[in-house]
Coordinates of C-alpha atoms in Angstrom, one line a residue:
M1 CA 43.3 27.0 5.8
T2 CA 43.5 23.2 6.5
I3 CA 44.0 22.6 10.3
P4 CA 46.8 20.5 11.0
S5 CA 45.9 17.1 11.9
A6 CA 47.3 17.2 15.5
A7 CA 45.3 20.5 16.1
A8 CA 42.1 19.2 14.8
E9 CA 42.3 16.3 17.0
Q10 CA 42.9 18.5 20.0
K11 CA 40.2 20.8 18.9
L12 CA 38.0 17.8 18.6
A13 CA 38.9 16.6 21.9
F14 CA 37.9 19.9 23.5
I15 CA 34.5 19.8 21.9
A16 CA 33.8 16.2 23.0
A17 CA 34.9 17.5 26.7
K18 CA 32.5 20.4 26.7
T19 CA 29.6 18.7 24.9
G20 CA 30.0 15.3 26.1
V21 CA 29.8 14.0 22.5
L22 CA 32.5 11.5 22.7
D23 CA 32.7 10.2 18.9
P24 CA 31.9 13.3 16.8
V25 CA 30.8 12.8 13.2
K26 CA 33.5 12.9 10.6
W27 CA 32.4 14.8 7.4
P28 CA 33.9 14.2 4.4
E29 CA 36.6 16.4 2.7
P30 CA 35.5 19.3 0.9
L31 CA 35.0 19.2 -2.8
D32 CA 38.3 20.0 -5.0
L33 CA 37.0 22.8 -6.9
E34 CA 40.3 22.7 -9.1
A35 CA 39.7 19.1 -10.1
L36 CA 36.1 19.7 -10.8
S37 CA 36.7 22.7 -12.9
E38 CA 39.0 20.3 -15.3
R39 CA 36.1 18.1 -16.2
E40 CA 32.7 18.5 -17.8
P41 CA 30.1 17.6 -15.2
E42 CA 28.1 14.2 -15.5
P43 CA 24.6 14.3 -16.3
L44 CA 22.2 13.8 -13.6
K45 CA 21.0 10.1 -13.1
F46 CA 17.4 8.7 -12.6
I47 CA 15.9 5.3 -12.1
V48 CA 12.5 6.9 -13.7
P49 CA 13.4 9.9 -15.4
D50 CA 12.2 13.0 -13.4
W51 CA 10.3 10.9 -10.9
L52 CA 12.7 8.8 -9.1
P53 CA 16.6 10.2 -9.0
C54 CA 19.4 8.3 -8.1
G55 CA 21.0 9.2 -4.7
Y56 CA 18.0 10.4 -2.8
A57 CA 15.0 9.5 -1.2
T58 CA 11.5 9.9 -3.0
L59 CA 8.1 10.2 -1.3
L60 CA 5.1 8.4 -2.4
A61 CA 1.9 9.9 -0.2
G62 CA -1.7 9.2 -0.3
H63 CA -4.8 8.6 1.5
G64 CA -4.9 5.2 3.6
G65 CA -6.2 2.5 1.1
V66 CA -6.2 4.6 -1.9
G67 CA -3.8 2.4 -3.5
K68 CA -0.2 3.1 -2.8
S69 CA 0.9 -0.2 -1.8
G70 CA -0.2 -1.9 -5.2
I71 CA 1.2 1.0 -7.7
A72 CA 4.4 0.8 -5.4
L73 CA 4.6 -3.0 -5.9
T74 CA 4.1 -2.7 -9.4
L75 CA 7.3 -0.1 -9.8
A76 CA 9.3 -2.5 -7.9
V77 CA 8.6 -5.3 -10.3
C78 CA 9.0 -2.9 -13.3
I79 CA 12.5 -2.0 -11.8
A80 CA 13.5 -5.5 -11.1
A81 CA 12.6 -6.3 -14.5
G82 CA 14.0 -3.2 -16.6
V83 CA 10.6 -3.1 -17.7
P84 CA 8.8 0.5 -18.5
F85 CA 6.4 1.5 -15.9
F86 CA 3.4 2.5 -17.7
G87 CA 5.1 4.2 -20.6
L88 CA 8.2 5.8 -18.6
H89 CA 11.5 4.5 -19.1
V90 CA 13.1 2.4 -16.0
E91 CA 16.8 1.7 -15.3
R92 CA 17.0 -2.0 -14.2
R93 CA 18.3 -2.0 -10.7
R94 CA 18.5 -4.9 -7.9
V95 CA 15.2 -4.0 -5.5
L96 CA 14.5 -4.7 -1.8
Y97 CA 10.9 -4.2 -0.8
L98 CA 9.9 -3.8 2.8
S99 CA 6.2 -4.6 3.2
C100 CA 5.2 -3.4 6.8
E101 CA 1.4 -3.9 5.9
D102 CA 0.7 -6.6 3.6
R103 CA 1.4 -10.3 4.6
E104 CA 2.5 -13.1 2.0
Q105 CA -0.8 -14.1 1.0
V106 CA -1.7 -10.6 -0.3
L107 CA 1.9 -9.8 -1.8
H108 CA 1.4 -13.1 -3.6
W109 CA -2.0 -12.2 -4.9
R110 CA -0.7 -8.8 -6.1
L111 CA 2.7 -10.3 -7.5
T112 CA 1.0 -12.9 -9.5
R113 CA -1.3 -10.2 -11.3
I114 CA 1.3 -7.6 -11.8
C115 CA 3.5 -10.2 -13.4
R116 CA 0.8 -11.7 -15.5
Y117 CA -0.1 -8.3 -16.7
L118 CA 3.5 -7.0 -17.4
G119 CA 4.1 -10.5 -18.9
I120 CA 7.0 -11.5 -16.9
D121 CA 7.8 -14.7 -15.1
M122 CA 7.9 -14.1 -11.6
A123 CA 10.7 -16.7 -10.9
R124 CA 13.2 -14.8 -13.2
L125 CA 13.0 -11.9 -10.7
R126 CA 15.0 -13.8 -8.2
G127 CA 18.0 -12.0 -7.4
W128 CA 16.5 -8.9 -8.6
L129 CA 13.8 -8.4 -6.5
E130 CA 13.6 -9.2 -2.7
I131 CA 10.3 -8.6 -0.7
I132 CA 10.0 -9.1 3.2
D133 CA 6.9 -9.5 5.1
L134 CA 7.2 -7.6 8.4
V135 CA 3.5 -7.7 9.4
G136 CA 3.8 -8.6 13.2
V137 CA 7.5 -8.3 13.2
D138 CA 9.1 -5.3 14.9
S139 CA 9.7 -2.8 11.7
V140 CA 10.7 0.3 13.3
L141 CA 14.1 1.7 11.8
W142 CA 14.0 4.9 14.0
E143 CA 12.4 5.6 17.4
Q144 CA 12.2 8.3 20.2
S145 CA 13.4 6.8 23.2
A146 CA 14.4 8.2 26.8
A147 CA 17.8 8.5 25.5
G148 CA 16.5 10.8 22.4
A149 CA 15.9 9.7 18.7
T150 CA 18.1 6.9 17.6
Y151 CA 18.6 3.9 15.3
T152 CA 17.1 0.6 16.1
P153 CA 18.3 -3.2 15.7
G154 CA 15.6 -3.0 12.8
F155 CA 17.6 -0.6 11.1
A156 CA 20.8 -2.9 11.6
A157 CA 19.0 -5.9 10.2
L158 CA 18.3 -3.6 7.1
Q159 CA 21.9 -2.4 6.8
E160 CA 23.1 -6.3 6.9
R161 CA 20.2 -7.2 4.2
I162 CA 21.2 -4.5 2.0
A163 CA 24.9 -5.4 2.2
A164 CA 24.4 -8.8 1.6
S165 CA 21.9 -8.5 -1.3
E166 CA 23.7 -5.6 -2.6
T167 CA 20.3 -3.8 -2.8
Q168 CA 20.5 -0.7 -5.2
V169 CA 16.7 0.7 -4.6
L170 CA 14.8 0.3 -1.4
F171 CA 11.2 0.3 -0.9
V172 CA 9.8 1.0 2.4
D173 CA 6.1 0.7 2.8
G174 CA 5.2 2.5 5.0
I175 CA 6.6 5.4 6.8
S176 CA 4.1 5.0 9.9
D177 CA 5.4 1.5 10.4
S178 CA 9.3 2.2 10.5
F179 CA 9.5 5.8 11.9
A180 CA 8.6 5.8 15.5
G181 CA 9.8 9.4 16.0
N182 CA 7.6 12.8 16.1
E183 CA 6.6 13.3 12.4
N184 CA 6.4 17.0 13.4
S185 CA 9.8 17.3 14.1
R186 CA 12.0 18.4 11.1
P187 CA 15.3 17.3 12.6
E188 CA 13.9 13.8 13.4
V189 CA 12.4 13.6 10.0
K190 CA 15.3 14.5 8.2
R191 CA 17.8 12.3 10.2
Y192 CA 15.6 9.3 9.3
V193 CA 15.3 10.2 5.6
N194 CA 19.3 10.6 5.6
A195 CA 19.8 7.4 7.6
L196 CA 18.0 5.5 4.9
T197 CA 19.6 7.4 1.8
S198 CA 23.1 6.5 3.5
L199 CA 22.0 2.7 2.9
I200 CA 21.6 3.1 -1.0
P201 CA 24.6 3.9 -3.7
A202 CA 24.9 7.4 -4.5
D203 CA 25.2 6.8 -7.9
T204 CA 23.0 4.0 -9.0
G205 CA 20.6 3.7 -5.9
A206 CA 17.3 5.4 -4.8
A207 CA 14.7 5.1 -1.7
L208 CA 11.2 5.2 -2.1
L209 CA 9.0 5.9 1.1
V210 CA 5.4 5.1 1.3
G211 CA 3.4 7.3 3.6
H212 CA 0.0 8.6 4.6
V213 CA -1.3 12.1 4.2
S214 CA -3.2 14.1 6.9
K215 CA -7.1 13.8 6.8
P216 CA -7.4 17.5 5.7
S217 CA -5.1 16.7 2.7
S218 CA -6.9 13.5 1.8
T219 CA -10.2 15.3 1.3
A220 CA -8.6 18.1 -0.6
G221 CA -7.6 16.1 -3.6
A222 CA -4.7 17.8 -5.8
N223 CA -5.0 20.9 -3.6
G224 CA -3.8 18.7 -0.3
D225 CA -0.2 18.9 1.0
G226 CA 0.7 15.4 -0.5
Y227 CA 2.4 14.6 2.9
S228 CA 1.4 14.5 6.7
G229 CA 3.3 16.0 9.8
S230 CA 6.1 18.9 9.3
T231 CA 7.4 20.3 6.3
G232 CA 10.5 18.1 6.9
W233 CA 8.9 15.4 4.8
H234 CA 8.4 17.7 1.7
N235 CA 12.1 19.2 2.2
S236 CA 14.3 16.0 3.0
V237 CA 13.3 14.1 -0.5
R238 CA 14.2 15.4 -3.9
A239 CA 11.1 14.1 -5.5
R240 CA 7.4 13.8 -4.1
W241 CA 4.4 12.0 -5.5
Y242 CA 0.8 12.4 -4.3
L243 CA -1.9 9.5 -5.2
Y244 CA -5.5 10.5 -4.7
P245 CA -9.0 9.6 -6.6
E246 CA -9.9 11.4 -9.6
T247 CA -13.1 13.7 -9.3
A248 CA -15.3 15.4 -11.5
D249 CA -17.9 18.1 -11.0
N250 CA -21.7 16.9 -10.5
D251 CA -24.2 18.6 -12.5
D252 CA -25.2 20.8 -9.8
G253 CA -21.6 22.0 -9.6
E254 CA -21.7 21.9 -5.8
R255 CA -19.5 18.7 -5.1
N256 CA -17.1 16.6 -6.5
E257 CA -17.7 12.8 -7.4
K258 CA -15.2 10.1 -7.7
T259 CA -14.7 8.8 -11.2
G260 CA -13.1 5.4 -10.0
A261 CA -9.7 6.5 -11.4
L262 CA -6.4 7.4 -9.5
L263 CA -4.0 10.4 -10.2
L264 CA -0.6 10.2 -9.4
D265 CA 0.7 13.7 -9.5
L266 CA 4.8 14.5 -9.3
Q267 CA 4.3 17.5 -7.2
K268 CA 8.0 17.9 -6.6
S269 CA 11.3 17.1 -8.3
N270 CA 14.0 18.9 -7.5
L271 CA 16.1 17.4 -10.4
G272 CA 13.8 17.3 -13.2
R273 CA 10.4 18.8 -14.2
T274 CA 7.1 18.3 -12.7
D275 CA 3.7 19.2 -14.2
Q276 CA 3.5 15.4 -14.7
T277 CA 0.6 13.0 -13.9
I278 CA -0.5 9.5 -14.3
R279 CA -4.0 8.5 -14.6
F280 CA -4.7 4.8 -13.1
R281 CA -7.8 3.3 -13.9
W282 CA -9.2 -0.2 -12.7
D283 CA -8.6 -3.1 -14.8
A284 CA -11.0 -5.7 -14.0
D285 CA -9.7 -8.5 -16.1
A286 CA -6.2 -7.7 -14.4
H287 CA -7.4 -6.8 -10.8
L288 CA -5.2 -3.9 -10.8
F289 CA -4.8 -0.4 -11.2
V290 CA -3.4 0.3 -14.8
G291 CA -1.6 3.5 -15.8
E292 CA -2.0 5.5 -18.9
E293 CA 0.9 6.4 -20.6
V294 CA 2.3 9.9 -19.7
A295 CA 3.2 11.7 -23.0
G296 CA 6.4 13.0 -22.9
M297 CA 5.4 16.7 -23.2
T298 CA 8.3 19.0 -24.3
E299 CA 8.7 22.8 -23.3
F300 CA 7.3 23.5 -26.9
D301 CA 4.4 21.2 -26.1
R302 CA 3.3 23.3 -22.8
R303 CA 3.7 26.5 -24.4
H304 CA 1.3 25.3 -26.9
R305 CA -1.2 23.9 -24.7
D306 CA -1.0 27.3 -22.5
R307 CA -1.8 29.3 -25.3
A308 CA -4.4 27.1 -26.2
E309 CA -6.2 27.0 -22.7
Q310 CA -5.6 30.7 -22.2
R311 CA -7.3 31.5 -25.7
G312 CA -10.4 29.0 -24.8
I313 CA -10.8 30.9 -21.4
L314 CA -10.7 34.4 -23.1
A315 CA -13.2 32.8 -25.9
A316 CA -15.5 31.7 -23.1
L317 CA -15.3 35.2 -21.0
A318 CA -16.3 36.7 -24.7
G319 CA -19.2 34.4 -25.2
C320 CA -20.6 35.4 -21.6
T321 CA -20.1 39.1 -22.2
R322 CA -22.0 38.7 -25.9
M323 CA -24.9 37.1 -24.1
T324 CA -28.2 39.2 -23.6
P325 CA -28.2 40.0 -20.7
P326 CA -24.1 39.4 -20.1
I327 CA -23.5 36.7 -18.0
T328 CA -21.3 37.8 -14.9
V329 CA -18.3 35.8 -14.3
P330 CA -17.5 36.1 -10.7
T331 CA -14.1 36.2 -9.0
A332 CA -15.1 33.9 -6.7
T333 CA -12.5 30.7 -6.4
T334 CA -14.5 28.6 -4.0
G335 CA -18.3 28.2 -3.4
Q336 CA -21.5 27.1 -5.6
R337 CA -20.6 29.8 -8.3
T338 CA -17.2 30.1 -9.3
A339 CA -15.4 31.6 -12.1
F340 CA -14.7 28.0 -13.2
H341 CA -18.5 26.9 -12.7
V342 CA -19.3 29.7 -15.1
L343 CA -16.8 29.5 -17.8
S344 CA -16.5 25.7 -17.9
Q345 CA -20.3 25.7 -19.0
R346 CA -19.5 27.6 -22.3
P347 CA -18.7 25.5 -25.4
E348 CA -15.4 27.6 -26.1
F349 CA -14.1 26.6 -22.6
P350 CA -10.9 24.1 -23.2
A351 CA -11.7 20.3 -22.9
S352 CA -8.2 19.8 -21.2
L353 CA -9.6 21.8 -18.4
R354 CA -13.3 20.6 -17.7
T355 CA -12.4 17.4 -15.6
G356 CA -10.1 16.4 -12.8
A357 CA -8.3 18.3 -10.2
A358 CA -5.2 18.8 -12.2
G359 CA -7.2 20.5 -14.9
K360 CA -8.9 22.9 -12.2
R361 CA -5.8 23.5 -10.8
R362 CA -4.2 24.6 -14.3
F363 CA -7.2 26.7 -14.7
W364 CA -6.5 28.9 -12.1
K365 CA -2.9 29.0 -13.2
Q366 CA -4.1 30.2 -16.5
I367 CA -6.4 32.9 -14.8
E368 CA -3.6 34.5 -13.0
A369 CA -1.2 34.0 -16.2
L370 CA -4.0 36.4 -18.0
R371 CA -4.3 38.7 -15.3
Q372 CA -0.7 39.4 -15.4
M373 CA -0.8 39.7 -19.4
H374 CA -3.7 42.5 -18.4
A375 CA -5.8 40.4 -20.6
I376 CA -8.4 40.4 -18.1
V377 CA -9.1 42.5 -15.1
E378 CA -11.1 42.7 -11.9
A379 CA -14.1 45.1 -12.1
G380 CA -16.6 46.3 -9.9
Y381 CA -20.5 46.0 -10.6
R382 CA -23.9 46.3 -9.1
R383 CA -26.2 43.5 -9.0
A384 CA -29.9 43.7 -9.5
C385 CA -30.2 43.7 -5.7
G386 CA -28.4 46.7 -5.3
H387 CA -25.5 45.4 -3.6
K388 CA -21.9 45.7 -5.1
G389 CA -19.9 42.8 -6.5
V390 CA -16.6 41.8 -8.2
Q391 CA -16.3 40.3 -11.7
I392 CA -13.5 39.0 -14.2
S393 CA -13.9 41.2 -17.2
L394 CA -12.3 41.1 -20.8
T395 CA -9.8 43.7 -21.6
T396 CA -9.0 45.3 -25.2
E397 CA -5.7 43.1 -24.7
G398 CA -7.7 40.3 -24.2
E399 CA -9.8 40.8 -27.1
R400 CA -6.6 41.3 -29.1
R401 CA -5.1 38.0 -27.9
I402 CA -8.1 36.1 -29.0
G403 CA -7.7 37.2 -32.7
E404 CA -3.9 36.4 -32.4
Y405 CA -4.3 33.0 -31.2
E406 CA -7.0 31.9 -34.1

């Protein structure tokens, strides 16, 4: 039942008197379900399909110095010019890029090389791409003051700039320079993200926030959280990207070595599908990290890949069993000798799982899938020294599946 206007105003006045809040927030009207039922829902909109949804904030995180700013600036140019971002379709939009870490000289150097590589005339981006050098300027948009967390004069300046230039996509590079609140406070993080989201058009705009990850995450590669501070950063954005160095196992299998490439994982996408990664390699001629196109993998493609990888794991496990004496495949997930270390040495092991953190992560996902299919089990055994251990063993169902996949 709707409260009459006079009664509503009286109620607000009572709340204001009790709480000291003189100007209560006015919420929008409830959704008109009757009107919505009479029309088909509109399709979800993206600036970049699955990666950058319209109407929301997206987080691009990575360790300091890994290359976030260069890749973010490349994306900004692609959006402003309406050209694909290394194989991904891009909707053209007016972009405002806040650079809190790189001065004009570095921005000019990068822009020149980005535009040259993409075949874009930088001058023709005027009116579509605005970049503001905020190094040495008060760039804080949200701060914790004695009166509590609040907006700043910088936020007001940003609001005016967006209105004047009719900005649709806002890049904030980076979070640590614009957010002076407590990153471990979920309410403060949420209000900061909501404040920035409120500045962009709900149907055509987006906000991309560039931030750092915690030190443990930066050394954990793909297994890291992909954000720093509270889970508010993960929960407040609709999509989250994580940039980290690609690694490959050493010959001794004890630690990982960097390959020189970067991996950009789509770790969260509330409105699209995840399980997507862009690999960036350094192009010495272009002086840029250049992305390798992401194949548009369909559900059929993913099922086919999963079946092939599962068969390869089972075949590798069977190969270990046939050896004389049999090779024990431990259940350990960490240490010098894991199931991955042992099985990846077999010729039957899938090449798609051999290198990169994403491949290793998918390996353990397939192991769990095979366990739930009852294709493998954990079985006890006794070592030569007499101590008991646990190994991964192939079941009758697993042997049947190897033949089924062939």
